[in-house]
Amino acid sequence: MADVNVATNLLEDSIRKSKILVVGAGGIGCELLKNLVLSGFNDILVIDLDTIDVSNLNRQFLFQKEHVGKSKAVIARESALGFNPNVTIVAKHDSVMNSEYNVTFFKQFTVVMNALDNRAARSHVNRMCLAANVPLIESGTAGYLGQVTAIKKGFSECYDCNPKAGQKTFPGCTIRNTPSEPIHCIVWAKHLFNQLFGEADPDEDVSPDTADPEAAGDAGSVALLNQASEAGNVTRVSTRAWAQQSEYDPSKLFGKFFCDDIKYLLSMDKLWTKRTPPIPLSWDNLPDESSDQQGGLIKDQKVWSPAECVQALVSSIKILYQRFKELKGEESFLIWDKDDEASMDFVTACSNLRSHVFSIPKKSRFDVKAMAGNIIPAIATTNAVIAGLIVFEAFKILEGKWEECRHVYLNSKPNALNKVIAPSSLDSANPKCYVCSPHPEVTVLLNVSQMTVQSFEDKVLRGALHMISPDVMVDDGKGTVLISSEEGETTENMTKVLSDFNISDGTRLRCEDFHQEYDLNITIIHRENLEENREFSVIADPSQLQPKAAVESSGPQPSTSSSMPASSTKATESVEIDDDLDIIFQKGDENEENQKEPPIRKRSISGQADIGSASKKLRLSENDIIEL
Amino acid sequence: MVAKEEVTISEAEAALYDRQIRLWGLEAQKRLRAARVLLIGLGGLGAEIAKNLTLSGIKSLTLLDDRVAVANSANFLVPIENVGKNVVEASLERVQRLNPMVEILTDTENITAKNEDFFGGFDVVCATRLPVEESIRINDICRKHSIPFYSGDVFGFGGFFFVDLLEHEYSEEVTVPAATCKDGCKPKKNDPSETKTVKHVLNYIPLQAAFEADPSSQLNKRSWQRIKSHFITMKSLLMFRSQMKRDPEAANRQSDIAKLCEIRDHILHEMKLDNQMVDSGIFETVFGELSPAAAVVGGVLAQEIIKAVSHKDAPIRNHFFFNGATDFSGVVEAIGF
Ligand SMILES: [Zn+2]
């Protein structure tokens, strides 16, 4: 039931002839497909990797209960065809980052529309559109807030032109030794899950950290350490092996993590001179204080007593251990999932038991889920408005009116100009952008004698720089190949450290991502140690680098407004992201009206004031990710 | 107003509404669960409002429209095979599928046949596609029964809505710096700031007063500059609808634009304003109901209803305008106060 005769003839014609790629069939994607079909677009490809969950149904209106578990892209296509059976919609249940979606694939579209929920995919599609020279409309929502912007190579800023906000990190010793907030215990509980059932990561140790600088020189703890090592208590590698010996006996696990390890921490008495010392729990004598003031709440909003935590711990360990034993073939570990009952019960129970031990307020399963799963709440109305605004940007692009394109914000209340929907002019591209400038460059600070090639590829190139299939050559005049995207060509390099390839302070690396058609020069700066135990730090604008001496004397890092966030640390954790998240850019309230109206307290009363941090141009991405 | 009886949220509802409960809280969700909404007019804008409110989990939604479903409409709730049937009946199945937990009721009578008693059974009344005189009649009835009233329309690339919440109390969470201790010590550097709930009251005026107001003299110069084009356009379109007993049609594009200009000139003359003030080009983009415009206006309007029902956060007072053809902004203005 397309309503096309309301637009101008010229626009109608270009709508009919256009071919649109919709990346994501979640909250924004569903609304967008409806708007596109109803506006007369008749050639659409929608791609989404995800399947439908019951918590999607309050806003992803193309899906109903009977669709839970099915492909979002496939069902979205079926439902959208109900609005007009005569349009062509192709559905791909797939990741847009797969290699078949190459630059040639992107070139077939008139406009690409992102309706995504994560930074890596946004960054990737941004590069593909730049390489294919196809206009991209980027969007995101978080709660009542949303935004839309248009990206055209050479005309406006790209998704990566502005460094994104740094991510929250917690030092390893806070997590392992001295938690003081619920989130510290939740992070610890997720690490414990991985130590017992998940992908083993030595950076996610849950035992007491004897190297805690605060406890240095503590003779008592050293003595106890030896004793503990004999008992097999604090040996790094064997948490899982140790658990397997007892077939994951819940009382033994409980005894270690909530009693023995806590006693050990207490022996590091320097830690407790200014802190409330933890109180070990006893399996046989668990407090079961029932709070009566929890009436009227939904089940998940009630806070468990320690006794209730242990009940949940026992039953969840049983289920998880059973699943773990049944793993076959290539699957060798479980993956934590906020939507899995047993996984959530385990983390809720363990985090609250630890909170109890450390006299930290306990949290309900509902709240633990939000923090552990990094849920950014999404609602139907915000998605509907944003999806409408995307189509208006598309109209302007189709008419070739790029100068009329806007970066549009949806605010939760009127801004100083009385605008709930506030457009501002597109910014021009950052000439030093590490993605869209003519000769992209970044500087990476790391320790060349500690960083392995494998870590460099996984954490720096793929993790922080969002590459898909990097090739890396050392710029040493000999053309030494460090990393090859060809299977097996550089496997033997992976366990070596960078200094094994004569990479030292000042060495340049030429990186190429064939799939993204993206070249990047990396300058390595050697640092013995980085602030906050970070493994590396990526800096987009080298002029922001401070003199080496200043940095090494534990001076502040270059500010995040000019540097990339250090996206990986010694204890790294990327929390899985809920859909629809995002958001993107934050700026002051400059808009086109400033030309007609006197400038009104620019920035002081920003329309985006309630996005949170009041700092400059942050991209508050989905990656409000808790990174540890 | 919403009944005071205790509403409970089942576990199934908690799972379905998980994300929005995280955003607006359980108390707001319970208030939504008790709200009975009357939606008059099921065009493109009505369909968006119906979708958004049904998804949000209100108690019941009554759809009222005596027109038939037409092809090429922005109402996405009508399956193509239902074209020609009454639009409310044609849309029922798809609305109900959006959320089986909401009671969807239909009414195919003409709104003018509805007397005062009819409206008493609702907690919110939202009108679209109505002549302004009829909206004023309903608004007056709603006032007698203390029922919040909304009226809005989408014309082509843009749209607007009016709100009358009578005397509306709402609460708002504000962040305050963490309290200092009694002995005056400073809060710790990283102390999270506290949120506290503050209550406010807003007063509204009836549609008739707002429609007859002269914002060019009432508003400050800057505010008037910002909304003058929106306001004159809205008024021209509503008066066109009343005089012509229909909306502008693409089939009569040139003559309808001429008629709109004539109405606009009359309005400007009455307000003693410069004839050149609103460019006639704006009327080029008022035909039909563009789906993305309905999505934008319907999204903001439905969120306002959710806000009002839950008595949480400051509602818009008392006009919202959006234009997707010229300035792409969504502006709020208090007109007639
Ligand atoms: Zn860029």
mmCIF file of C-alpha atoms in Angstrom, chain A residues 1-8 11 31 34-36 38-39 53-67 79 82-86 142-144 181 295-301 338-339 365-367 369-371 375-382 384-389 391-393 395-396 404-406 408 410 412-414 416-423 578-579 592-593 596-598 600-601, chain B residues 6-7 9-12 14-26 30 48 51-53 55-56 69-80 83 94 97-101 156-158 172-173 190 222-223 225-226 250 253 284-304 306-307 312-316 320 322-334:
data_model
loop_
_atom_site.group_PDB
_atom_site.id
_atom_site.type_symbol
_atom_site.label_atom_id
_atom_site.label_comp_id
_atom_site.label_asym_id
_atom_site.label_seq_id
_atom_site.Cartn_x
_atom_site.Cartn_y
_atom_site.Cartn_z
ATOM 1 C CA MET A 1 0.000 0.000 0.000
ATOM 2 C CA ALA A 2 2.664 2.407 -1.018
ATOM 3 C CA ASP A 3 1.860 6.041 -0.871
ATOM 4 C CA VAL A 4 4.085 7.585 -3.442
ATOM 5 C CA ASN A 5 1.923 10.174 -5.086
ATOM 6 C CA VAL A 6 2.560 12.668 -2.323
ATOM 7 C CA ALA A 7 6.151 13.284 -3.290
ATOM 8 C CA THR A 8 7.409 15.221 -6.256
ATOM 9 C CA LEU A 11 11.755 12.157 -6.141
ATOM 10 C CA GLU A 31 10.456 0.345 11.349
ATOM 11 C CA LYS A 34 7.912 -0.481 6.795
ATOM 12 C CA ASN A 35 8.699 3.150 5.929
ATOM 13 C CA LEU A 36 10.680 2.193 2.842
ATOM 14 C CA LEU A 38 5.280 2.436 2.148
ATOM 15 C CA SER A 39 7.301 5.234 0.565
ATOM 16 C CA ASP A 53 14.041 -13.127 21.131
ATOM 17 C CA VAL A 54 10.916 -12.553 23.219
ATOM 18 C CA SER A 55 12.353 -9.312 24.621
ATOM 19 C CA ASN A 56 12.432 -7.930 21.038
ATOM 20 C CA LEU A 57 8.660 -8.137 20.643
ATOM 21 C CA ASN A 58 7.772 -4.923 22.464
ATOM 22 C CA ARG A 59 9.253 -2.908 19.609
ATOM 23 C CA GLN A 60 10.350 -5.056 16.672
ATOM 24 C CA PHE A 61 6.808 -5.066 15.407
ATOM 25 C CA LEU A 62 7.360 -7.227 12.336
ATOM 26 C CA PHE A 63 7.874 -10.178 14.705
ATOM 27 C CA GLN A 64 5.374 -12.066 16.857
ATOM 28 C CA LYS A 65 5.622 -14.721 19.528
ATOM 29 C CA GLU A 66 5.504 -17.594 17.051
ATOM 30 C CA HIS A 67 8.635 -16.201 15.378
ATOM 31 C CA SER A 79 6.066 -9.224 7.235
ATOM 32 C CA GLY A 82 2.480 -7.730 3.674
ATOM 33 C CA PHE A 83 2.576 -3.935 3.258
ATOM 34 C CA ASN A 84 3.090 -4.308 -0.473
ATOM 35 C CA PRO A 85 3.481 -7.734 -2.061
ATOM 36 C CA ASN A 86 4.787 -6.182 -5.280
ATOM 37 C CA ALA A 142 19.317 4.473 23.318
ATOM 38 C CA GLY A 143 16.210 4.830 25.436
ATOM 39 C CA TYR A 144 14.430 8.077 24.548
ATOM 40 C CA GLU A 181 30.984 -1.723 43.824
ATOM 41 C CA GLY A 295 6.194 -6.548 47.534
ATOM 42 C CA GLY A 296 4.770 -5.560 44.163
ATOM 43 C CA LEU A 297 7.963 -6.293 42.290
ATOM 44 C CA ILE A 298 8.376 -8.741 39.480
ATOM 45 C CA LYS A 299 10.265 -11.903 40.371
ATOM 46 C CA ASP A 300 13.587 -10.823 38.898
ATOM 47 C CA GLN A 301 13.533 -7.531 40.785
ATOM 48 C CA LYS A 338 22.527 -12.975 29.362
ATOM 49 C CA ASP A 339 19.443 -14.609 27.867
ATOM 50 C CA ARG A 365 18.798 -10.574 38.916
ATOM 51 C CA PHE A 366 17.054 -7.870 36.857
ATOM 52 C CA ASP A 367 19.794 -5.331 37.619
ATOM 53 C CA LYS A 369 21.357 -8.715 33.847
ATOM 54 C CA ALA A 370 21.459 -5.073 32.777
ATOM 55 C CA MET A 371 25.032 -4.648 33.991
ATOM 56 C CA ILE A 375 21.554 -3.726 28.136
ATOM 57 C CA ILE A 376 20.681 -0.342 26.693
ATOM 58 C CA PRO A 377 16.901 -0.207 26.842
ATOM 59 C CA ALA A 378 15.202 0.325 23.508
ATOM 60 C CA ILE A 379 11.593 1.349 22.895
ATOM 61 C CA ALA A 380 9.260 1.359 19.920
ATOM 62 C CA THR A 381 8.588 5.084 19.731
ATOM 63 C CA THR A 382 12.221 6.177 19.556
ATOM 64 C CA ALA A 384 9.908 4.721 14.902
ATOM 65 C CA VAL A 385 10.971 8.371 14.912
ATOM 66 C CA ILE A 386 14.564 7.551 13.978
ATOM 67 C CA ALA A 387 13.496 5.240 11.152
ATOM 68 C CA GLY A 388 11.279 8.030 9.816
ATOM 69 C CA LEU A 389 14.155 10.487 9.911
ATOM 70 C CA VAL A 391 13.985 8.053 5.126
ATOM 71 C CA PHE A 392 13.934 11.856 5.001
ATOM 72 C CA GLU A 393 17.733 11.848 4.771
ATOM 73 C CA PHE A 395 15.074 11.534 0.070
ATOM 74 C CA LYS A 396 17.617 14.351 0.116
ATOM 75 C CA GLU A 404 20.470 19.807 2.886
ATOM 76 C CA CYS A 405 21.489 16.629 4.692
ATOM 77 C CA ARG A 406 21.618 16.910 8.444
ATOM 78 C CA VAL A 408 19.564 14.898 13.381
ATOM 79 C CA LEU A 410 16.042 13.079 18.902
ATOM 80 C CA SER A 412 14.068 13.409 25.427
ATOM 81 C CA LYS A 413 12.913 16.967 26.033
ATOM 82 C CA PRO A 414 12.973 20.208 24.047
ATOM 83 C CA ALA A 416 17.150 25.543 24.163
ATOM 84 C CA LEU A 417 15.638 26.133 20.723
ATOM 85 C CA ASN A 418 12.484 24.250 21.754
ATOM 86 C CA LYS A 419 13.444 21.355 19.504
ATOM 87 C CA VAL A 420 12.723 17.760 20.330
ATOM 88 C CA ILE A 421 14.073 16.806 16.923
ATOM 89 C CA ALA A 422 17.157 18.918 16.339
ATOM 90 C CA PRO A 423 19.016 18.946 13.016
ATOM 91 C CA ASP A 578 22.037 -5.908 23.471
ATOM 92 C CA ASP A 579 20.496 -4.887 20.221
ATOM 93 C CA GLU A 592 21.290 25.722 10.694
ATOM 94 C CA GLU A 593 19.072 28.091 12.600
ATOM 95 C CA LYS A 596 18.983 33.189 11.238
ATOM 96 C CA GLU A 597 18.852 33.523 14.952
ATOM 97 C CA PRO A 598 21.295 35.046 17.336
ATOM 98 C CA ILE A 600 21.933 31.213 21.924
ATOM 99 C CA ARG A 601 24.245 30.077 24.676
ATOM 100 C CA GLU B 6 -3.600 -2.291 41.966
ATOM 101 C CA VAL B 7 -2.354 -3.647 38.679
ATOM 102 C CA ILE B 9 2.497 -7.350 35.979
ATOM 103 C CA SER B 10 2.711 -11.055 35.161
ATOM 104 C CA GLU B 11 6.012 -12.808 34.481
ATOM 105 C CA ALA B 12 5.054 -13.100 30.806
ATOM 106 C CA ALA B 14 7.756 -8.747 32.516
ATOM 107 C CA ALA B 15 9.592 -10.727 29.824
ATOM 108 C CA LEU B 16 7.801 -8.974 26.967
ATOM 109 C CA TYR B 17 8.161 -5.474 28.406
ATOM 110 C CA ASP B 18 11.658 -6.075 29.845
ATOM 111 C CA ARG B 19 13.405 -3.302 27.942
ATOM 112 C CA GLN B 20 10.817 -0.607 28.526
ATOM 113 C CA ILE B 21 10.486 -1.480 32.228
ATOM 114 C CA ARG B 22 14.230 -0.916 32.404
ATOM 115 C CA LEU B 23 13.683 2.508 30.871
ATOM 116 C CA TRP B 24 10.551 3.883 32.531
ATOM 117 C CA GLY B 25 10.199 1.576 35.537
ATOM 118 C CA LEU B 26 7.639 -0.892 36.814
ATOM 119 C CA LYS B 30 1.560 -0.633 35.734
ATOM 120 C CA GLU B 48 1.545 4.587 13.834
ATOM 121 C CA LYS B 51 1.113 0.370 16.743
ATOM 122 C CA ASN B 52 3.176 2.254 19.310
ATOM 123 C CA LEU B 53 0.507 2.223 22.028
ATOM 124 C CA LEU B 55 3.296 -2.416 21.726
ATOM 125 C CA SER B 56 3.671 -0.394 24.928
ATOM 126 C CA ALA B 69 -9.723 1.418 3.764
ATOM 127 C CA VAL B 70 -8.184 2.744 0.558
ATOM 128 C CA ALA B 71 -5.242 1.602 -1.529
ATOM 129 C CA ASN B 72 -2.004 3.604 -1.467
ATOM 130 C CA SER B 73 -2.462 4.649 2.119
ATOM 131 C CA ALA B 74 0.234 4.983 4.746
ATOM 132 C CA ASN B 75 -1.900 2.796 7.023
ATOM 133 C CA PHE B 76 0.259 -0.332 7.046
ATOM 134 C CA LEU B 77 -2.283 -2.198 9.173
ATOM 135 C CA VAL B 78 -4.598 -2.859 6.220
ATOM 136 C CA PRO B 79 -3.827 -6.007 4.205
ATOM 137 C CA ILE B 80 -4.321 -5.356 0.503
ATOM 138 C CA VAL B 83 -9.178 -2.502 0.831
ATOM 139 C CA ARG B 94 -2.797 -6.743 12.431
ATOM 140 C CA ARG B 97 -1.166 -9.429 16.409
ATOM 141 C CA LEU B 98 1.177 -6.678 17.603
ATOM 142 C CA ASN B 99 0.333 -7.539 21.197
ATOM 143 C CA PRO B 100 -2.208 -10.205 22.206
ATOM 144 C CA MET B 101 -2.165 -8.850 25.781
ATOM 145 C CA GLY B 156 2.380 15.088 3.192
ATOM 146 C CA PHE B 157 5.917 15.616 4.477
ATOM 147 C CA GLY B 158 4.951 17.158 7.802
ATOM 148 C CA GLU B 172 10.773 13.763 37.198
ATOM 149 C CA GLU B 173 14.020 12.245 38.324
ATOM 150 C CA ASN B 190 33.886 9.407 42.630
ATOM 151 C CA ARG B 222 12.376 34.459 18.363
ATOM 152 C CA SER B 223 9.781 31.852 19.288
ATOM 153 C CA GLN B 225 9.960 33.292 14.054
ATOM 154 C CA ARG B 226 10.618 29.652 14.753
ATOM 155 C CA ALA B 250 -2.740 15.455 -5.459
ATOM 156 C CA ARG B 253 -2.805 19.896 -6.890
ATOM 157 C CA GLU B 284 3.619 21.749 -2.546
ATOM 158 C CA THR B 285 4.424 19.097 0.048
ATOM 159 C CA VAL B 286 1.124 18.723 1.938
ATOM 160 C CA PHE B 287 -0.547 16.073 -0.217
ATOM 161 C CA GLY B 288 -1.403 12.648 1.121
ATOM 162 C CA GLU B 289 0.284 11.239 4.181
ATOM 163 C CA LEU B 290 3.923 10.317 3.827
ATOM 164 C CA SER B 291 4.853 7.188 5.791
ATOM 165 C CA PRO B 292 8.065 8.560 7.352
ATOM 166 C CA ALA B 293 6.241 11.737 8.431
ATOM 167 C CA ALA B 294 3.554 9.606 10.085
ATOM 168 C CA ALA B 295 6.324 7.596 11.762
ATOM 169 C CA VAL B 296 7.977 10.706 13.180
ATOM 170 C CA VAL B 297 4.802 12.477 14.364
ATOM 171 C CA GLY B 298 3.181 9.212 15.523
ATOM 172 C CA GLY B 299 6.315 8.241 17.439
ATOM 173 C CA VAL B 300 6.538 11.539 19.296
ATOM 174 C CA LEU B 301 2.766 11.656 19.932
ATOM 175 C CA ALA B 302 2.580 8.083 21.258
ATOM 176 C CA GLN B 303 5.537 8.736 23.550
ATOM 177 C CA GLU B 304 3.702 11.809 24.865
ATOM 178 C CA ILE B 306 2.894 7.162 27.448
ATOM 179 C CA LYS B 307 4.450 10.017 29.414
ATOM 180 C CA LYS B 312 6.534 10.522 34.478
ATOM 181 C CA ASP B 313 8.668 13.253 32.893
ATOM 182 C CA ALA B 314 7.676 16.644 31.535
ATOM 183 C CA PRO B 315 5.082 16.456 28.756
ATOM 184 C CA ILE B 316 4.997 18.724 25.734
ATOM 185 C CA PHE B 320 4.424 19.937 18.343
ATOM 186 C CA PHE B 322 7.440 18.577 12.323
ATOM 187 C CA ASN B 323 8.347 19.370 8.753
ATOM 188 C CA GLY B 324 10.322 16.843 6.751
ATOM 189 C CA ALA B 325 10.419 18.981 3.613
ATOM 190 C CA THR B 326 11.999 22.181 4.831
ATOM 191 C CA ASP B 327 13.833 22.352 8.135
ATOM 192 C CA PHE B 328 13.702 18.704 9.338
ATOM 193 C CA SER B 329 13.204 19.768 12.929
ATOM 194 C CA GLY B 330 10.548 18.868 15.488
ATOM 195 C CA VAL B 331 9.579 22.006 17.402
ATOM 196 C CA VAL B 332 7.531 22.451 20.556
ATOM 197 C CA GLU B 333 5.686 25.654 21.442
ATOM 198 C CA ALA B 334 3.212 26.776 24.109
#
